[in-house]
Amino acid sequence: MRFFWIYLLLLATVPLSHAAPLPLKPIPLSDSLIIEVSKGFHFVADKNGSIQLKDLTGKSPYISFMPVDSKAWNKDIDSYWLHFYVVNNTGFDREWVFDFENWAFIDFYFLRGAEFVSKKTGHLHPFSNRVYPIANKNYIKVPIKNREIVECMVRLNSQVLIGKFPENLSFRVAPSDLIEQEEALSSKIIFAFLGAFAIMFLYNSIIYFSTWLKAYGYYLLGLFFVAFHTAGNSGYIFPLFGWLDSFPEWFFNFNLISSNLWGIVYILFVQNLLKTKERYPKWNKILNILMYLYILALFSIIFYFNIGFAFTQILGLVNIILVLWLGIKSVIDRYPSAWFFLIGNTALLIGIFTIIFTLAGILPKNKFNLNYALPVGSTIEILFYSFALANMINVLRRENEEKQKRIIDQLHAYQQLQALTNNELEQKVKVRTSELELSLTQLKNTQNQLVQKEKMASLGELTAGIAHEIQNPLNFINNYSEVSRELLDELAEERQKGGQESDSELEKELMKDLDENLLKIHHHGQRADSIVKNMLRHSRRSSGSKSPTDLNALTNEYLRLAYHSVLNENNTFQAELKTDFDGRIGMIDLIPQDFGQVLLNIYNNAFYAIQEKVNKSDTEYQPEINVKTRLLDVKVEVRVRDNGTGMSEEVLKKLFQPFFTTKPAGSGTGLGLSLSYDIITHEFGGDITVLTEVGNYSEFLVTIPNEKNPIPITT
């Protein structure tokens, strides 16, 4: 807030003009008090910032100084040169500190012998490069002997955008030991404030994480900003970041932006503590508008500093006054915690107005008014705000206790009502339960019938495949038997001829053919016997226990059975079957009937898909089914890929749902893939995934654990 009044003072100042140089008298430095130097020196305005020390100290300087008593300080000029002499009248040698307060850059030159010695400082000068780095003070330390007269040249530079403004061209001079004592006392006081802030922050943080009240969260944020501004304005943040050359400028910019953030947090805190949304809805809307204006001022500072800076100061004043009015109104309305809130807000307001009145000349300009009034007001504010929050928790606790009591009374009433209605509800529940049990029984029966139908359909397809498989060797046996019978007739006829009429060579040839036919009949009989034995072996393993099984043979066997089942229904259908079996798999533990059921369901879907595409395709299309097995570390994978019709995204999502089917009514129950999914996932602990593209292909990936190490197949 102090910067707003300084800004108005700067707008009222008059431009500088040059005049002829006047003789300078040395400024006496005596006693042990701080000397305010506002006259007795000369200045020159460096409008372009191009004047150098050599331009002022040469034999024929072309730049003339003016006495400071005339016109000093023009807000439109950034750079000034001062020229003065000082003399030590204390009676002994000592060090003196020159303080140029709010200037951004200070180049201090004092004559030693025939040359000027240079020292630099300033609010924007890198902290680590300052000749006398203490807090964020613009101090220049110069040793001056008793009765020594020292000529000084000082180049001052100000920058509006840092938020600190020089009031005039005056400066202070004091003994270094007095300055150090003053700074030591100031640091103790400031750190006492910061310590109080830290204790309040830790204490209220514990309460916040116990209650999670929003008001406490905003209070902690506000407390952070208050501590940040107190430490920053006192200069005790700079030593922590002295190694960053750009830190001072960055800090001043953020210091102004954070003022707007503090205003936003402060409004949110007030809204939550005083519950303005429920109690004062109109004033709550005004607070919301004020919060949006703070956001606008924040961006204005970034892009249009002068406007945003003045806007921020006005908003801060309006915010404090508006909140003060809400505090008074809450006290009148007897709102809990209102008195604590009002006292805290009043303390802050007194601290702010103390600085404003001090800068305006209404109050005396002393250390307390300028440096400690606002921290004292802020400390009282956060202390009483903490009391307000604690009282609010007590009020909430009492309200919760009353609420719990009302709830208990209501529970007793509900229990009595429940006792009266329990019998009626129990009767209704019994009736409803019997109805549900009946419905569930009917549903289970229907489901069992559908599952049985699916199993019978699969059994029929399997039987058809087996029948077709056995029919093939039986056809050979029948054909060769019939041919052998004809050969026997020919042989009998030839032997009846007797004597020379019989052909011995023909008899030998017939006997040879008979022998070959018998061998073929025996071979195909063994084929049929092998098929029957395999089926019997599979039927005996229906106990549900796992046994070592040749996965590749099982996969190939059910592929042929499924294909022969299709051929049994449509003997004109042809498809190319491609297999690629991984010989490393060997024997693995599984239930062959159940895994065969899964394979049969997948094969049937694949054959159905390619038959559908054959019926719909107008071009030359070669149906094809690829079956691959792979050993994947501790798992085994079976891939079945067809080049049929593929599946859409909607079909894929419902593929494993019970009773879902894309086949015409009566052609399937929709349980095949659902049962297959349950067998693989629940029984084998594996997984089934599907890759598909509409019109091109579908590929089923069946993965099951390989519970035993592969057992090589011996032949």
PDB file of N, CA, C and O in Angstrom, residues 34-101:
ATOM      1  N   ILE A  34      22.180   8.935  12.829  1.00  0.00           N
ATOM      2  CA  ILE A  34      21.977   8.802  11.383  1.00  0.00           C
ATOM      3  C   ILE A  34      21.697  10.185  10.812  1.00  0.00           C
ATOM      4  O   ILE A  34      20.812  10.901  11.285  1.00  0.00           O
ATOM      5  N   ILE A  35      22.442  10.578   9.776  1.00  0.00           N
ATOM      6  CA  ILE A  35      22.329  11.908   9.170  1.00  0.00           C
ATOM      7  C   ILE A  35      21.482  11.800   7.911  1.00  0.00           C
ATOM      8  O   ILE A  35      21.811  11.030   6.998  1.00  0.00           O
ATOM      9  N   GLU A  36      20.394  12.543   7.844  1.00  0.00           N
ATOM     10  CA  GLU A  36      19.563  12.612   6.653  1.00  0.00           C
ATOM     11  C   GLU A  36      20.096  13.741   5.780  1.00  0.00           C
ATOM     12  O   GLU A  36      20.019  14.919   6.140  1.00  0.00           O
ATOM     13  N   VAL A  37      20.654  13.427   4.629  1.00  0.00           N
ATOM     14  CA  VAL A  37      21.253  14.420   3.727  1.00  0.00           C
ATOM     15  C   VAL A  37      20.250  14.736   2.629  1.00  0.00           C
ATOM     16  O   VAL A  37      20.007  13.924   1.741  1.00  0.00           O
ATOM     17  N   SER A  38      19.641  15.891   2.704  1.00  0.00           N
ATOM     18  CA  SER A  38      18.681  16.311   1.685  1.00  0.00           C
ATOM     19  C   SER A  38      19.089  17.613   1.011  1.00  0.00           C
ATOM     20  O   SER A  38      18.381  18.112   0.136  1.00  0.00           O
ATOM     21  N   LYS A  39      20.226  18.184   1.401  1.00  0.00           N
ATOM     22  CA  LYS A  39      20.742  19.404   0.780  1.00  0.00           C
ATOM     23  C   LYS A  39      22.254  19.424   0.948  1.00  0.00           C
ATOM     24  O   LYS A  39      22.833  18.564   1.616  1.00  0.00           O
ATOM     25  N   GLY A  40      22.878  20.417   0.335  1.00  0.00           N
ATOM     26  CA  GLY A  40      24.327  20.527   0.432  1.00  0.00           C
ATOM     27  C   GLY A  40      25.064  19.705  -0.593  1.00  0.00           C
ATOM     28  O   GLY A  40      26.265  19.478  -0.467  1.00  0.00           O
ATOM     29  N   PHE A  41      24.374  19.220  -1.633  1.00  0.00           N
ATOM     30  CA  PHE A  41      25.053  18.510  -2.709  1.00  0.00           C
ATOM     31  C   PHE A  41      24.434  18.935  -4.032  1.00  0.00           C
ATOM     32  O   PHE A  41      23.373  19.558  -4.086  1.00  0.00           O
ATOM     33  N   HIS A  42      25.114  18.605  -5.114  1.00  0.00           N
ATOM     34  CA  HIS A  42      24.675  18.959  -6.459  1.00  0.00           C
ATOM     35  C   HIS A  42      24.264  17.699  -7.215  1.00  0.00           C
ATOM     36  O   HIS A  42      24.653  16.588  -6.854  1.00  0.00           O
ATOM     37  N   PHE A  43      23.509  17.904  -8.274  1.00  0.00           N
ATOM     38  CA  PHE A  43      23.068  16.765  -9.075  1.00  0.00           C
ATOM     39  C   PHE A  43      23.022  17.150 -10.539  1.00  0.00           C
ATOM     40  O   PHE A  43      23.025  18.335 -10.899  1.00  0.00           O
ATOM     41  N   VAL A  44      22.984  16.147 -11.404  1.00  0.00           N
ATOM     42  CA  VAL A  44      22.757  16.339 -12.830  1.00  0.00           C
ATOM     43  C   VAL A  44      21.865  15.188 -13.306  1.00  0.00           C
ATOM     44  O   VAL A  44      22.043  14.044 -12.907  1.00  0.00           O
ATOM     45  N   ALA A  45      20.863  15.523 -14.101  1.00  0.00           N
ATOM     46  CA  ALA A  45      19.951  14.507 -14.636  1.00  0.00           C
ATOM     47  C   ALA A  45      20.540  13.889 -15.894  1.00  0.00           C
ATOM     48  O   ALA A  45      20.868  14.604 -16.837  1.00  0.00           O
ATOM     49  N   ASP A  46      20.694  12.566 -15.869  1.00  0.00           N
ATOM     50  CA  ASP A  46      21.241  11.824 -17.011  1.00  0.00           C
ATOM     51  C   ASP A  46      20.073  11.266 -17.813  1.00  0.00           C
ATOM     52  O   ASP A  46      19.653  10.126 -17.628  1.00  0.00           O
ATOM     53  N   LYS A  47      19.517  12.111 -18.718  1.00  0.00           N
ATOM     54  CA  LYS A  47      18.278  11.748 -19.413  1.00  0.00           C
ATOM     55  C   LYS A  47      18.434  10.509 -20.280  1.00  0.00           C
ATOM     56  O   LYS A  47      17.521   9.695 -20.376  1.00  0.00           O
ATOM     57  N   ASN A  48      19.599  10.380 -20.932  1.00  0.00           N
ATOM     58  CA  ASN A  48      19.804   9.251 -21.846  1.00  0.00           C
ATOM     59  C   ASN A  48      20.578   8.108 -21.197  1.00  0.00           C
ATOM     60  O   ASN A  48      20.799   7.076 -21.820  1.00  0.00           O
ATOM     61  N   GLY A  49      21.044   8.300 -19.952  1.00  0.00           N
ATOM     62  CA  GLY A  49      21.824   7.276 -19.278  1.00  0.00           C
ATOM     63  C   GLY A  49      23.184   7.067 -19.898  1.00  0.00           C
ATOM     64  O   GLY A  49      23.759   5.984 -19.793  1.00  0.00           O
ATOM     65  N   SER A  50      23.735   8.116 -20.527  1.00  0.00           N
ATOM     66  CA  SER A  50      25.005   7.977 -21.248  1.00  0.00           C
ATOM     67  C   SER A  50      26.170   8.672 -20.570  1.00  0.00           C
ATOM     68  O   SER A  50      27.305   8.576 -21.028  1.00  0.00           O
ATOM     69  N   ILE A  51      25.913   9.404 -19.493  1.00  0.00           N
ATOM     70  CA  ILE A  51      26.994  10.145 -18.828  1.00  0.00           C
ATOM     71  C   ILE A  51      27.882   9.172 -18.074  1.00  0.00           C
ATOM     72  O   ILE A  51      27.397   8.309 -17.330  1.00  0.00           O
ATOM     73  N   GLN A  52      29.197   9.321 -18.263  1.00  0.00           N
ATOM     74  CA  GLN A  52      30.182   8.502 -17.579  1.00  0.00           C
ATOM     75  C   GLN A  52      30.950   9.353 -16.572  1.00  0.00           C
ATOM     76  O   GLN A  52      30.902  10.587 -16.589  1.00  0.00           O
ATOM     77  N   LEU A  53      31.690   8.677 -15.679  1.00  0.00           N
ATOM     78  CA  LEU A  53      32.459   9.389 -14.656  1.00  0.00           C
ATOM     79  C   LEU A  53      33.479  10.331 -15.284  1.00  0.00           C
ATOM     80  O   LEU A  53      33.685  11.452 -14.810  1.00  0.00           O
ATOM     81  N   LYS A  54      34.083   9.914 -16.386  1.00  0.00           N
ATOM     82  CA  LYS A  54      35.108  10.749 -17.025  1.00  0.00           C
ATOM     83  C   LYS A  54      34.516  12.039 -17.583  1.00  0.00           C
ATOM     84  O   LYS A  54      35.217  13.048 -17.694  1.00  0.00           O
ATOM     85  N   ASP A  55      33.207  12.005 -17.898  1.00  0.00           N
ATOM     86  CA  ASP A  55      32.566  13.221 -18.400  1.00  0.00           C
ATOM     87  C   ASP A  55      32.408  14.256 -17.304  1.00  0.00           C
ATOM     88  O   ASP A  55      32.211  15.448 -17.583  1.00  0.00           O
ATOM     89  N   LEU A  56      32.480  13.843 -16.057  1.00  0.00           N
ATOM     90  CA  LEU A  56      32.258  14.745 -14.926  1.00  0.00           C
ATOM     91  C   LEU A  56      33.540  15.113 -14.204  1.00  0.00           C
ATOM     92  O   LEU A  56      33.566  16.076 -13.430  1.00  0.00           O
ATOM     93  N   THR A  57      34.608  14.346 -14.421  1.00  0.00           N
ATOM     94  CA  THR A  57      35.840  14.570 -13.648  1.00  0.00           C
ATOM     95  C   THR A  57      37.014  15.027 -14.496  1.00  0.00           C
ATOM     96  O   THR A  57      38.120  15.158 -13.980  1.00  0.00           O
ATOM     97  N   GLY A  58      36.798  15.234 -15.798  1.00  0.00           N
ATOM     98  CA  GLY A  58      37.907  15.666 -16.644  1.00  0.00           C
ATOM     99  C   GLY A  58      38.319  17.109 -16.354  1.00  0.00           C
ATOM    100  O   GLY A  58      37.703  17.823 -15.559  1.00  0.00           O
ATOM    101  N   LYS A  59      39.368  17.532 -17.042  1.00  0.00           N
ATOM    102  CA  LYS A  59      39.853  18.906 -16.837  1.00  0.00           C
ATOM    103  C   LYS A  59      38.838  19.930 -17.309  1.00  0.00           C
ATOM    104  O   LYS A  59      38.704  21.010 -16.735  1.00  0.00           O
ATOM    105  N   SER A  60      38.129  19.596 -18.390  1.00  0.00           N
ATOM    106  CA  SER A  60      37.134  20.547 -18.919  1.00  0.00           C
ATOM    107  C   SER A  60      35.795  19.826 -19.050  1.00  0.00           C
ATOM    108  O   SER A  60      35.349  19.484 -20.146  1.00  0.00           O
ATOM    109  N   PRO A  61      35.139  19.539 -17.920  1.00  0.00           N
ATOM    110  CA  PRO A  61      33.839  18.839 -18.016  1.00  0.00           C
ATOM    111  C   PRO A  61      32.806  19.704 -18.717  1.00  0.00           C
ATOM    112  O   PRO A  61      32.713  20.896 -18.468  1.00  0.00           O
ATOM    113  N   TYR A  62      32.063  19.063 -19.606  1.00  0.00           N
ATOM    114  CA  TYR A  62      31.072  19.807 -20.371  1.00  0.00           C
ATOM    115  C   TYR A  62      29.678  19.675 -19.766  1.00  0.00           C
ATOM    116  O   TYR A  62      28.712  20.184 -20.314  1.00  0.00           O
ATOM    117  N   ILE A  63      29.565  19.003 -18.635  1.00  0.00           N
ATOM    118  CA  ILE A  63      28.265  18.827 -17.989  1.00  0.00           C
ATOM    119  C   ILE A  63      28.264  19.617 -16.695  1.00  0.00           C
ATOM    120  O   ILE A  63      29.198  19.519 -15.895  1.00  0.00           O
ATOM    121  N   SER A  64      27.230  20.407 -16.473  1.00  0.00           N
ATOM    122  CA  SER A  64      27.157  21.265 -15.292  1.00  0.00           C
ATOM    123  C   SER A  64      26.221  20.659 -14.266  1.00  0.00           C
ATOM    124  O   SER A  64      25.160  20.126 -14.601  1.00  0.00           O
ATOM    125  N   PHE A  65      26.606  20.692 -12.995  1.00  0.00           N
ATOM    126  CA  PHE A  65      25.775  20.240 -11.897  1.00  0.00           C
ATOM    127  C   PHE A  65      24.868  21.375 -11.431  1.00  0.00           C
ATOM    128  O   PHE A  65      25.160  22.560 -11.628  1.00  0.00           O
ATOM    129  N   MET A  66      23.775  20.981 -10.790  1.00  0.00           N
ATOM    130  CA  MET A  66      22.835  21.936 -10.210  1.00  0.00           C
ATOM    131  C   MET A  66      22.721  21.677  -8.720  1.00  0.00           C
ATOM    132  O   MET A  66      22.871  20.533  -8.280  1.00  0.00           O
ATOM    133  N   PRO A  67      22.441  22.703  -7.935  1.00  0.00           N
ATOM    134  CA  PRO A  67      22.239  22.465  -6.505  1.00  0.00           C
ATOM    135  C   PRO A  67      20.929  21.714  -6.266  1.00  0.00           C
ATOM    136  O   PRO A  67      19.931  21.955  -6.932  1.00  0.00           O
ATOM    137  N   VAL A  68      20.931  20.809  -5.326  1.00  0.00           N
ATOM    138  CA  VAL A  68      19.747  20.010  -5.065  1.00  0.00           C
ATOM    139  C   VAL A  68      18.610  20.855  -4.516  1.00  0.00           C
ATOM    140  O   VAL A  68      17.446  20.462  -4.554  1.00  0.00           O
ATOM    141  N   ASP A  69      18.947  22.042  -3.995  1.00  0.00           N
ATOM    142  CA  ASP A  69      17.912  22.904  -3.424  1.00  0.00           C
ATOM    143  C   ASP A  69      16.943  23.413  -4.486  1.00  0.00           C
ATOM    144  O   ASP A  69      15.847  23.863  -4.169  1.00  0.00           O
ATOM    145  N   SER A  70      17.372  23.412  -5.760  1.00  0.00           N
ATOM    146  CA  SER A  70      16.497  23.922  -6.830  1.00  0.00           C
ATOM    147  C   SER A  70      15.425  22.886  -7.147  1.00  0.00           C
ATOM    148  O   SER A  70      14.485  22.717  -6.389  1.00  0.00           O
ATOM    149  N   LYS A  71      15.620  22.181  -8.224  1.00  0.00           N
ATOM    150  CA  LYS A  71      14.646  21.172  -8.632  1.00  0.00           C
ATOM    151  C   LYS A  71      15.343  19.817  -8.677  1.00  0.00           C
ATOM    152  O   LYS A  71      16.310  19.664  -9.405  1.00  0.00           O
ATOM    153  N   ALA A  72      14.857  18.938  -7.894  1.00  0.00           N
ATOM    154  CA  ALA A  72      15.449  17.595  -7.871  1.00  0.00           C
ATOM    155  C   ALA A  72      14.361  16.550  -8.071  1.00  0.00           C
ATOM    156  O   ALA A  72      13.274  16.675  -7.523  1.00  0.00           O
ATOM    157  N   TRP A  73      14.677  15.579  -8.831  1.00  0.00           N
ATOM    158  CA  TRP A  73      13.800  14.413  -9.060  1.00  0.00           C
ATOM    159  C   TRP A  73      12.720  14.674 -10.094  1.00  0.00           C
ATOM    160  O   TRP A  73      11.878  15.538  -9.967  1.00  0.00           O
ATOM    161  N   ASN A  74      12.791  13.901 -11.133  1.00  0.00           N
ATOM    162  CA  ASN A  74      11.781  13.881 -12.193  1.00  0.00           C
ATOM    163  C   ASN A  74      11.492  12.412 -12.472  1.00  0.00           C
ATOM    164  O   ASN A  74      12.401  11.655 -12.814  1.00  0.00           O
ATOM    165  N   LYS A  75      10.241  12.041 -12.302  1.00  0.00           N
ATOM    166  CA  LYS A  75       9.887  10.619 -12.427  1.00  0.00           C
ATOM    167  C   LYS A  75      10.146  10.062 -13.822  1.00  0.00           C
ATOM    168  O   LYS A  75      10.243   8.854 -13.997  1.00  0.00           O
ATOM    169  N   ASP A  76      10.250  10.946 -14.814  1.00  0.00           N
ATOM    170  CA  ASP A  76      10.473  10.483 -16.185  1.00  0.00           C
ATOM    171  C   ASP A  76      11.944  10.245 -16.493  1.00  0.00           C
ATOM    172  O   ASP A  76      12.280   9.790 -17.585  1.00  0.00           O
ATOM    173  N   ILE A  77      12.824  10.589 -15.581  1.00  0.00           N
ATOM    174  CA  ILE A  77      14.261  10.393 -15.789  1.00  0.00           C
ATOM    175  C   ILE A  77      14.728   9.296 -14.844  1.00  0.00           C
ATOM    176  O   ILE A  77      14.511   9.366 -13.637  1.00  0.00           O
ATOM    177  N   ASP A  78      15.400   8.278 -15.403  1.00  0.00           N
ATOM    178  CA  ASP A  78      15.808   7.125 -14.606  1.00  0.00           C
ATOM    179  C   ASP A  78      17.149   7.324 -13.908  1.00  0.00           C
ATOM    180  O   ASP A  78      17.373   6.753 -12.845  1.00  0.00           O
ATOM    181  N   SER A  79      18.058   8.085 -14.514  1.00  0.00           N
ATOM    182  CA  SER A  79      19.429   8.162 -13.999  1.00  0.00           C
ATOM    183  C   SER A  79      19.780   9.571 -13.540  1.00  0.00           C
ATOM    184  O   SER A  79      19.414  10.562 -14.195  1.00  0.00           O
ATOM    185  N   TYR A  80      20.508   9.648 -12.409  1.00  0.00           N
ATOM    186  CA  TYR A  80      21.006  10.908 -11.858  1.00  0.00           C
ATOM    187  C   TYR A  80      22.440  10.706 -11.385  1.00  0.00           C
ATOM    188  O   TYR A  80      22.828   9.604 -10.974  1.00  0.00           O
ATOM    189  N   TRP A  81      23.190  11.834 -11.447  1.00  0.00           N
ATOM    190  CA  TRP A  81      24.528  11.875 -10.862  1.00  0.00           C
ATOM    191  C   TRP A  81      24.510  12.867  -9.714  1.00  0.00           C
ATOM    192  O   TRP A  81      23.973  13.976  -9.824  1.00  0.00           O
ATOM    193  N   LEU A  82      25.109  12.475  -8.567  1.00  0.00           N
ATOM    194  CA  LEU A  82      25.255  13.360  -7.418  1.00  0.00           C
ATOM    195  C   LEU A  82      26.734  13.667  -7.211  1.00  0.00           C
ATOM    196  O   LEU A  82      27.599  12.817  -7.465  1.00  0.00           O
ATOM    197  N   HIS A  83      26.989  14.890  -6.723  1.00  0.00           N
ATOM    198  CA  HIS A  83      28.363  15.305  -6.431  1.00  0.00           C
ATOM    199  C   HIS A  83      28.357  16.005  -5.083  1.00  0.00           C
ATOM    200  O   HIS A  83      27.598  16.952  -4.861  1.00  0.00           O
ATOM    201  N   PHE A  84      29.203  15.495  -4.148  1.00  0.00           N
ATOM    202  CA  PHE A  84      29.261  16.120  -2.834  1.00  0.00           C
ATOM    203  C   PHE A  84      30.584  15.771  -2.166  1.00  0.00           C
ATOM    204  O   PHE A  84      31.317  14.874  -2.604  1.00  0.00           O
ATOM    205  N   TYR A  85      30.867  16.518  -1.104  1.00  0.00           N
ATOM    206  CA  TYR A  85      32.034  16.270  -0.263  1.00  0.00           C
ATOM    207  C   TYR A  85      31.536  15.932   1.137  1.00  0.00           C
ATOM    208  O   TYR A  85      30.530  16.468   1.600  1.00  0.00           O
ATOM    209  N   VAL A  86      32.267  15.060   1.825  1.00  0.00           N
ATOM    210  CA  VAL A  86      31.957  14.763   3.219  1.00  0.00           C
ATOM    211  C   VAL A  86      33.225  14.917   4.039  1.00  0.00           C
ATOM    212  O   VAL A  86      34.344  14.707   3.536  1.00  0.00           O
ATOM    213  N   VAL A  87      33.064  15.325   5.313  1.00  0.00           N
ATOM    214  CA  VAL A  87      34.194  15.477   6.204  1.00  0.00           C
ATOM    215  C   VAL A  87      33.864  14.805   7.530  1.00  0.00           C
ATOM    216  O   VAL A  87      32.752  14.930   8.048  1.00  0.00           O
ATOM    217  N   ASN A  88      34.820  14.054   8.082  1.00  0.00           N
ATOM    218  CA  ASN A  88      34.646  13.346   9.340  1.00  0.00           C
ATOM    219  C   ASN A  88      35.005  14.272  10.496  1.00  0.00           C
ATOM    220  O   ASN A  88      36.176  14.618  10.692  1.00  0.00           O
ATOM    221  N   ASN A  89      34.016  14.695  11.284  1.00  0.00           N
ATOM    222  CA  ASN A  89      34.225  15.609  12.401  1.00  0.00           C
ATOM    223  C   ASN A  89      34.103  14.903  13.753  1.00  0.00           C
ATOM    224  O   ASN A  89      33.889  15.546  14.779  1.00  0.00           O
ATOM    225  N   THR A  90      34.198  13.572  13.758  1.00  0.00           N
ATOM    226  CA  THR A  90      33.980  12.852  15.016  1.00  0.00           C
ATOM    227  C   THR A  90      35.194  12.868  15.931  1.00  0.00           C
ATOM    228  O   THR A  90      35.097  12.529  17.111  1.00  0.00           O
ATOM    229  N   GLY A  91      36.358  13.213  15.408  1.00  0.00           N
ATOM    230  CA  GLY A  91      37.567  13.242  16.220  1.00  0.00           C
ATOM    231  C   GLY A  91      38.382  11.971  16.137  1.00  0.00           C
ATOM    232  O   GLY A  91      39.461  11.892  16.727  1.00  0.00           O
ATOM    233  N   PHE A  92      37.912  10.958  15.402  1.00  0.00           N
ATOM    234  CA  PHE A  92      38.707   9.742  15.247  1.00  0.00           C
ATOM    235  C   PHE A  92      38.294   9.050  13.948  1.00  0.00           C
ATOM    236  O   PHE A  92      37.238   9.328  13.368  1.00  0.00           O
ATOM    237  N   ASP A  93      39.175   8.169  13.483  1.00  0.00           N
ATOM    238  CA  ASP A  93      38.919   7.444  12.229  1.00  0.00           C
ATOM    239  C   ASP A  93      37.782   6.446  12.430  1.00  0.00           C
ATOM    240  O   ASP A  93      37.710   5.779  13.466  1.00  0.00           O
ATOM    241  N   ARG A  94      36.940   6.326  11.399  1.00  0.00           N
ATOM    242  CA  ARG A  94      35.858   5.341  11.485  1.00  0.00           C
ATOM    243  C   ARG A  94      35.283   5.086  10.093  1.00  0.00           C
ATOM    244  O   ARG A  94      35.563   5.799   9.130  1.00  0.00           O
ATOM    245  N   GLU A  95      34.452   4.032  10.004  1.00  0.00           N
ATOM    246  CA  GLU A  95      33.788   3.699   8.738  1.00  0.00           C
ATOM    247  C   GLU A  95      32.390   4.295   8.738  1.00  0.00           C
ATOM    248  O   GLU A  95      31.705   4.305   9.771  1.00  0.00           O
ATOM    249  N   TRP A  96      32.000   4.767   7.560  1.00  0.00           N
ATOM    250  CA  TRP A  96      30.679   5.378   7.405  1.00  0.00           C
ATOM    251  C   TRP A  96      29.895   4.595   6.356  1.00  0.00           C
ATOM    252  O   TRP A  96      30.451   4.092   5.383  1.00  0.00           O
ATOM    253  N   VAL A  97      28.591   4.536   6.589  1.00  0.00           N
ATOM    254  CA  VAL A  97      27.686   3.818   5.675  1.00  0.00           C
ATOM    255  C   VAL A  97      26.766   4.829   5.007  1.00  0.00           C
ATOM    256  O   VAL A  97      26.112   5.634   5.677  1.00  0.00           O
ATOM    257  N   PHE A  98      26.762   4.795   3.658  1.00  0.00           N
ATOM    258  CA  PHE A  98      25.875   5.647   2.869  1.00  0.00           C
ATOM    259  C   PHE A  98      24.695   4.784   2.413  1.00  0.00           C
ATOM    260  O   PHE A  98      24.885   3.723   1.809  1.00  0.00           O
ATOM    261  N   ASP A  99      23.478   5.234   2.697  1.00  0.00           N
ATOM    262  CA  ASP A  99      22.256   4.471   2.387  1.00  0.00           C
ATOM    263  C   ASP A  99      21.439   5.227   1.348  1.00  0.00           C
ATOM    264  O   ASP A  99      20.987   6.339   1.593  1.00  0.00           O
ATOM    265  N   PHE A 100      21.256   4.591   0.155  1.00  0.00           N
ATOM    266  CA  PHE A 100      20.490   5.220  -0.928  1.00  0.00           C
ATOM    267  C   PHE A 100      19.124   4.537  -1.117  1.00  0.00           C
ATOM    268  O   PHE A 100      18.526   4.612  -2.172  1.00  0.00           O
ATOM    269  N   GLU A 101      18.658   3.860  -0.132  1.00  0.00           N
ATOM    270  CA  GLU A 101      17.321   3.308   0.038  1.00  0.00           C
ATOM    271  C   GLU A 101      16.771   2.631  -1.206  1.00  0.00           C
ATOM    272  O   GLU A 101      17.177   1.519  -1.523  1.00  0.00           O
TER     273      GLU A 101
END
